[in-house]
Short mmCIF file of C-alpha atoms in Angstrom, two decimals:
data_model
loop_
_atom_site.label_atom_id
_atom_site.label_comp_id
_atom_site.label_asym_id
_atom_site.label_seq_id
_atom_site.Cartn_x
_atom_site.Cartn_y
_atom_site.Cartn_z
CA MET A 591 61.94 102.73 131.59
CA GLN A 592 61.16 106.33 130.68
CA GLN A 593 60.54 106.90 126.98
CA LEU A 594 60.97 109.75 124.52
CA SER A 595 57.79 111.40 123.25
CA THR A 596 58.81 110.69 119.64
CA ARG A 597 59.95 107.62 117.70
CA HIS A 598 62.33 109.61 115.47
CA LEU A 599 64.96 112.28 116.14
CA LEU A 600 64.33 114.56 113.16
CA GLY A 601 65.15 117.86 114.86
CA ILE A 602 65.27 119.61 118.22
CA LYS A 603 61.96 121.29 117.37
CA GLY A 604 60.20 117.92 117.83
CA LEU A 605 61.62 117.32 121.33
CA THR A 606 60.23 118.50 124.65
CA GLU A 607 62.38 119.79 127.52
CA THR A 608 61.58 116.52 129.32
CA ASP A 609 62.93 114.57 126.32
CA ILE A 610 66.16 116.57 126.36
CA GLN A 611 66.65 116.09 130.12
CA LEU A 612 66.01 112.33 129.71
CA ILE A 613 68.66 112.18 126.97
CA PHE A 614 71.12 114.05 129.24
CA GLU A 615 70.47 111.76 132.22
CA THR A 616 70.92 108.68 130.02
CA ALA A 617 74.12 110.17 128.54
CA ASP A 618 75.47 110.69 132.08
CA ASN A 619 75.19 106.93 132.62
CA PHE A 620 76.79 106.11 129.28
CA LYS A 621 79.65 108.55 129.88
CA GLU A 622 80.46 106.57 133.02
CA VAL A 623 80.46 103.40 130.85
CA LEU A 624 82.87 105.01 128.37
CA ASN A 625 85.36 105.67 131.17
CA ARG A 626 85.47 102.01 132.21
CA PRO A 627 88.25 99.64 131.06
CA ILE A 628 85.58 97.66 129.13
CA LYS A 629 83.59 100.30 127.22
CA LYS A 630 80.82 98.08 125.87
CA VAL A 631 77.29 97.21 127.03
CA PRO A 632 74.83 94.74 125.42
CA SER A 633 71.90 97.21 125.35
CA LEU A 634 71.26 97.03 121.57
CA ARG A 635 72.58 93.51 120.93
CA ASP A 636 69.63 92.50 118.69
CA ILE A 637 69.33 95.84 116.84
CA THR A 638 70.70 96.52 113.34
CA ILE A 639 71.49 100.16 112.48
CA ALA A 640 72.25 101.58 109.03
CA ASN A 641 74.38 104.72 108.75
CA VAL A 642 73.15 106.27 105.49
CA PHE A 643 75.32 109.25 104.59
CA PHE A 644 74.69 111.20 101.39
CA GLU A 645 77.23 113.89 102.43
CA ASN A 646 80.83 113.72 103.61
CA SER A 647 81.34 113.37 107.35
CA THR A 648 84.20 112.50 109.69
CA ARG A 649 83.31 113.30 113.31
CA THR A 650 79.55 112.62 113.13
CA LYS A 651 79.86 109.35 111.24
CA LEU A 652 82.68 108.04 113.45
CA SER A 653 80.82 109.15 116.58
CA PHE A 654 77.59 107.38 115.59
CA GLU A 655 79.43 104.22 114.53
CA LEU A 656 81.38 104.13 117.78
CA ALA A 657 78.19 104.76 119.81
CA GLU A 658 76.43 101.90 117.99
CA LYS A 659 79.31 99.49 118.55
CA ARG A 660 79.62 100.47 122.23
CA LEU A 661 75.93 99.45 122.54
CA SER A 662 76.66 96.11 120.77
CA ALA A 663 74.41 96.89 117.78
CA ASP A 664 75.06 95.42 114.33
CA VAL A 665 76.19 98.25 112.04
CA VAL A 666 75.80 98.70 108.27
CA ASN A 667 77.55 101.66 106.62
CA PHE A 668 76.29 103.22 103.38
CA ALA A 669 78.11 105.90 101.35
CA SER A 670 76.22 107.41 98.43
CA GLY A 671 79.38 107.96 96.39
CA SER A 672 79.83 104.22 95.85
CA SER A 673 76.14 103.24 95.68
CA SER A 674 73.30 102.83 93.18
CA VAL A 675 72.31 106.47 93.87
CA LYS A 676 74.93 107.24 91.22
CA LYS A 677 72.84 105.12 88.81
CA GLY A 678 69.67 107.15 89.44
CA GLU A 679 68.08 105.27 92.34
CA THR A 680 65.67 107.37 94.46
CA LEU A 681 66.08 108.04 98.18
CA ILE A 682 63.06 105.90 99.15
CA ASP A 683 64.17 102.98 96.94
CA THR A 684 67.68 103.14 98.39
CA VAL A 685 66.44 103.08 102.00
CA ASN A 686 63.73 100.46 101.33
CA ASN A 687 66.38 98.16 99.88
CA ILE A 688 68.44 98.60 103.03
CA LEU A 689 65.35 97.98 105.22
CA ALA A 690 64.54 94.82 103.26
CA MET A 691 67.69 93.44 104.88
CA LYS A 692 65.89 93.81 108.25
CA VAL A 693 67.45 97.05 109.51
CA ASP A 694 65.80 98.52 112.63
CA MET A 695 67.15 102.08 112.69
CA VAL A 696 68.50 104.53 110.12
CA VAL A 697 70.99 107.32 110.88
CA MET A 698 70.87 109.67 107.90
CA ARG A 699 72.75 112.71 106.64
CA HIS A 700 71.50 114.38 103.47
CA SER A 701 72.16 117.65 101.64
CA SER A 702 68.42 118.41 101.23
CA PRO A 703 66.61 120.06 104.16
CA GLY A 704 63.66 117.91 105.26
CA ALA A 705 64.96 114.62 103.77
CA PRO A 706 64.71 112.71 107.10
CA HIS A 707 61.18 114.09 107.67
CA PHE A 708 60.14 112.92 104.19
CA LEU A 709 61.62 109.48 104.83
CA SER A 710 59.92 109.15 108.24
CA ARG A 711 56.52 109.34 106.51
CA HIS A 712 57.34 106.44 104.21
CA ILE A 713 59.26 103.85 106.23
CA ARG A 714 58.72 102.09 109.56
CA ALA A 715 62.26 102.17 110.98
CA ASN A 716 63.36 104.76 113.58
CA ILE A 717 65.20 107.65 111.91
CA ILE A 718 67.91 109.85 113.40
CA ASN A 719 68.78 113.02 111.53
CA ALA A 720 72.58 113.38 111.37
CA GLY A 721 72.25 116.68 109.49
CA ASP A 722 69.92 117.74 106.67
CA GLY A 723 71.34 120.51 104.51
CA THR A 724 71.23 123.90 106.24
CA HIS A 725 68.23 122.87 108.36
CA GLU A 726 69.04 120.95 111.58
CA HIS A 727 71.72 118.82 113.26
CA PRO A 728 69.97 117.70 116.47
CA THR A 729 72.64 115.47 118.04
CA GLN A 730 75.23 118.26 117.68
CA ALA A 731 72.95 120.67 119.55
CA LEU A 732 72.32 118.07 122.25
CA LEU A 733 76.02 117.40 122.78
CA ASP A 734 76.77 121.14 122.81
CA ALA A 735 74.13 121.80 125.48
CA PHE A 736 75.27 118.72 127.42
CA SER A 737 78.87 120.06 127.34
CA ILE A 738 77.71 123.46 128.66
CA ARG A 739 75.79 121.68 131.46
CA GLU A 740 78.89 119.64 132.31
CA LYS A 741 81.20 122.68 132.33
CA LEU A 742 78.95 125.30 134.00
CA GLY A 743 76.57 123.13 136.05
CA GLU A 744 73.40 124.04 134.15
CA VAL A 745 72.21 125.59 130.90
CA ALA A 746 69.29 127.64 132.28
CA GLY A 747 70.16 131.31 132.69
CA LYS A 748 73.42 131.09 130.74
CA LYS A 749 74.21 133.45 127.86
CA VAL A 750 75.40 131.72 124.69
CA ALA A 751 76.72 133.55 121.62
CA ILE A 752 76.75 131.65 118.32
CA ILE A 753 79.38 133.33 116.13
CA GLY A 754 80.09 132.84 112.43
CA ASP A 755 78.26 131.61 109.34
CA ILE A 756 74.71 131.52 110.72
CA LEU A 757 73.08 131.55 107.26
CA HIS A 758 74.47 128.19 106.09
CA SER A 759 74.70 126.45 109.47
CA ARG A 760 72.40 123.62 110.56
CA VAL A 761 74.24 123.63 113.91
CA ALA A 762 73.11 127.22 114.61
CA LEU A 763 69.38 126.50 114.19
CA SER A 764 69.42 123.32 116.29
CA ASN A 765 71.46 125.06 119.00
CA ILE A 766 69.03 127.99 119.13
CA PHE A 767 66.05 125.63 119.59
CA CYS A 768 67.83 123.45 122.17
CA LEU A 769 69.30 126.27 124.28
CA GLN A 770 66.00 128.15 124.38
CA LYS A 771 64.10 125.01 125.48
CA LEU A 772 66.60 124.67 128.33
CA GLY A 773 66.24 128.31 129.44
CA ALA A 774 69.42 129.90 128.03
CA GLU A 775 69.66 133.31 126.36
CA VAL A 776 71.01 133.17 122.80
CA MET A 777 72.79 135.75 120.66
CA VAL A 778 73.93 135.32 117.05
CA CYS A 779 76.90 137.26 115.71
CA GLY A 780 78.41 137.47 112.24
CA PRO A 781 78.55 139.54 109.06
CA VAL A 782 75.19 140.90 107.89
CA THR A 783 75.60 138.90 104.67
CA LEU A 784 75.84 135.63 106.66
CA MET A 785 72.81 136.36 108.85
CA PRO A 786 69.34 134.99 107.89
CA ARG A 787 66.96 137.87 107.22
CA HIS A 788 64.38 137.10 109.91
CA ILE A 789 66.67 135.46 112.50
CA GLY A 790 65.44 137.89 115.19
CA ASP A 791 61.96 136.33 114.94
CA LEU A 792 63.37 133.25 116.71
CA GLY A 793 63.79 135.29 119.88
CA VAL A 794 67.57 135.68 119.67
CA LYS A 795 69.69 138.82 120.03
CA VAL A 796 71.57 139.88 116.88
CA GLU A 797 75.03 141.49 117.02
CA GLN A 798 77.62 142.41 114.38
CA ASP A 799 80.46 143.35 116.78
CA VAL A 800 82.29 140.20 117.87
CA PHE A 801 83.87 141.89 120.93
CA LYS A 802 80.44 142.98 122.22
CA ALA A 803 79.15 139.43 121.71
CA LEU A 804 82.07 137.94 123.64
CA GLN A 805 81.68 140.52 126.42
CA TRP A 806 77.96 139.60 126.72
CA CYS A 807 78.21 135.81 126.72
CA ASP A 808 79.22 133.05 129.12
CA VAL A 809 79.81 130.64 126.22
CA ALA A 810 80.88 131.34 122.63
CA ASN A 811 80.02 128.61 120.13
CA VAL A 812 82.11 129.47 117.08
CA LEU A 813 81.07 128.18 113.64
CA ARG A 814 83.23 127.74 110.58
CA ILE A 815 82.66 129.47 107.24
CA GLN A 816 80.88 126.89 105.07
CA LEU A 817 82.47 127.67 101.73
CA GLU A 818 81.12 124.43 100.20
CA ARG A 819 77.52 125.75 100.58
CA GLN A 820 78.23 129.27 99.30
CA GLN A 821 77.30 129.89 95.67
CA ILE A 822 78.37 133.57 95.77
CA LYS A 823 80.94 135.59 97.74
CA TYR A 824 79.49 136.85 101.03
CA PHE A 825 82.63 138.75 102.11
CA PRO A 826 85.80 139.96 100.36
CA SER A 827 88.27 137.36 101.67
CA LEU A 828 88.94 134.89 104.50
CA ARG A 829 91.68 137.24 105.71
CA GLU A 830 89.18 140.08 106.09
CA TYR A 831 86.66 137.79 107.81
CA SER A 832 89.37 136.70 110.27
CA LEU A 833 90.31 140.33 110.91
CA TYR A 834 86.75 141.32 111.91
CA PHE A 835 85.24 138.08 113.25
CA GLY A 836 88.16 135.80 114.06
CA ILE A 837 88.76 135.06 117.76
CA ASN A 838 92.29 135.13 119.15
CA LYS A 839 93.88 135.18 122.60
CA LYS A 840 94.52 138.93 122.44
CA LEU A 841 90.77 139.52 122.01
CA LEU A 842 89.89 137.20 124.91
CA ASN A 843 92.44 138.91 127.17
CA GLN A 844 90.58 142.22 126.67
CA LEU A 845 87.40 140.76 128.25
CA ASP A 846 86.72 141.39 131.92
CA LYS A 847 85.79 137.72 132.51
CA GLU A 848 86.63 134.17 131.45
CA ILE A 849 84.34 132.60 128.85
CA VAL A 850 83.98 129.07 127.47
CA ILE A 851 84.91 128.51 123.81
CA MET A 852 83.16 125.79 121.78
CA HIS A 853 83.36 124.67 118.15
CA PRO A 854 81.42 121.87 116.40
CA GLY A 855 84.34 121.16 114.04
CA PRO A 856 86.07 121.01 111.70
CA ILE A 857 88.03 124.11 112.77
CA ASN A 858 89.52 126.40 110.12
CA ARG A 859 92.48 127.54 112.21
CA GLY A 860 93.47 131.11 111.57
CA VAL A 861 90.02 131.98 110.20
CA GLU A 862 87.27 131.78 112.87
CA LEU A 863 89.61 130.61 115.66
CA ASN A 864 93.34 131.03 116.20
CA SER A 865 95.30 128.07 117.58
CA ASP A 866 96.09 130.01 120.78
CA VAL A 867 92.33 129.95 121.53
CA ALA A 868 91.42 126.51 120.13
CA ASP A 869 94.15 124.86 122.24
CA SER A 870 93.64 127.02 125.35
CA ASP A 871 92.07 126.16 128.70
CA ASN A 872 89.00 128.21 127.66
CA ALA A 873 88.16 125.69 124.93
CA ILE A 874 86.13 122.51 125.53
CA ILE A 875 86.23 121.38 121.88
CA LEU A 876 87.63 117.89 122.57
CA GLN A 877 85.19 117.42 125.46
CA GLN A 878 82.41 118.09 122.93
CA VAL A 879 83.74 115.24 120.77
CA GLU A 880 83.89 112.92 123.79
CA ASN A 881 80.37 113.88 124.88
CA GLY A 882 79.13 113.28 121.33
CA VAL A 883 79.57 109.52 121.72
CA ALA A 884 77.67 109.45 125.05
CA ILE A 885 74.82 111.62 123.68
CA ARG A 886 74.47 109.46 120.56
CA MET A 887 74.51 106.30 122.68
CA ALA A 888 71.68 107.80 124.75
CA VAL A 889 69.63 108.76 121.66
CA LEU A 890 70.05 105.33 120.04
CA TYR A 891 69.20 103.50 123.28
CA LEU A 892 66.10 105.57 123.99
CA LEU A 893 64.74 105.45 120.43
CA ALA A 894 65.23 101.68 120.29
CA GLY A 895 62.64 101.46 123.09
CA VAL A 896 60.05 103.50 121.11
CA LYS A 897 58.18 101.56 118.41
#
């Protein structure tokens, strides 16, 4: 069996193009499994996986848990809100206590950038980063690129615009790394106040006009405004943001081509995307959710073979 070049999935930056293609090929096989009447395989029957989430999550947590159960793994769920973290326990002590119960893999989401990297230097279990602050969200980038490949045939040579709150988004950074490794061109678009200062150094185009960005791209990956991470006001109001950067059907109809609309969720309808776009034939948002399970099955399966 082919193996990944790393024993953890901490970020896209640590993967090679060969790793990404291996994950995609494995996900193709698992997607076929998910469309069978019996959607379960015994691939990880003897593996115990802990989902350790220090931040709220719906889609990612459900997707990982479903992927683990489809692979027949034993699953332990941990939520920091009802744990000894509230009593002052440290991150390493929390995880070491979980590992003492003979857990093989840890899927972790944390509000601090670099938390999974820190943990990987101190414990022996395989770690999958399910999102660390505003840093990276590798499985989201993998499923986004996989969805583009499924819809358009390949990622190489495609033009992808990432539109919205780039400054606070871990999805944006992971997508930039992943798409560039696969040969796509990337543009970021949003208000100047929501754009990291040196984003151009990553080799991406920068645009403030949403119509120009849509006219340029083959795929628009639209991000929500992350109000929960914003300590100050970056724009006057959500209404004004929607007026200048929101995407609606009228705007898409002005383009001289059809483009693909993506969104990592949750969608703030009427802000970054109107319902007439989110529910249109242009959008592959629900396909992204479906592909998320197959991608996470592939990642779990491949990492379980790397010790």
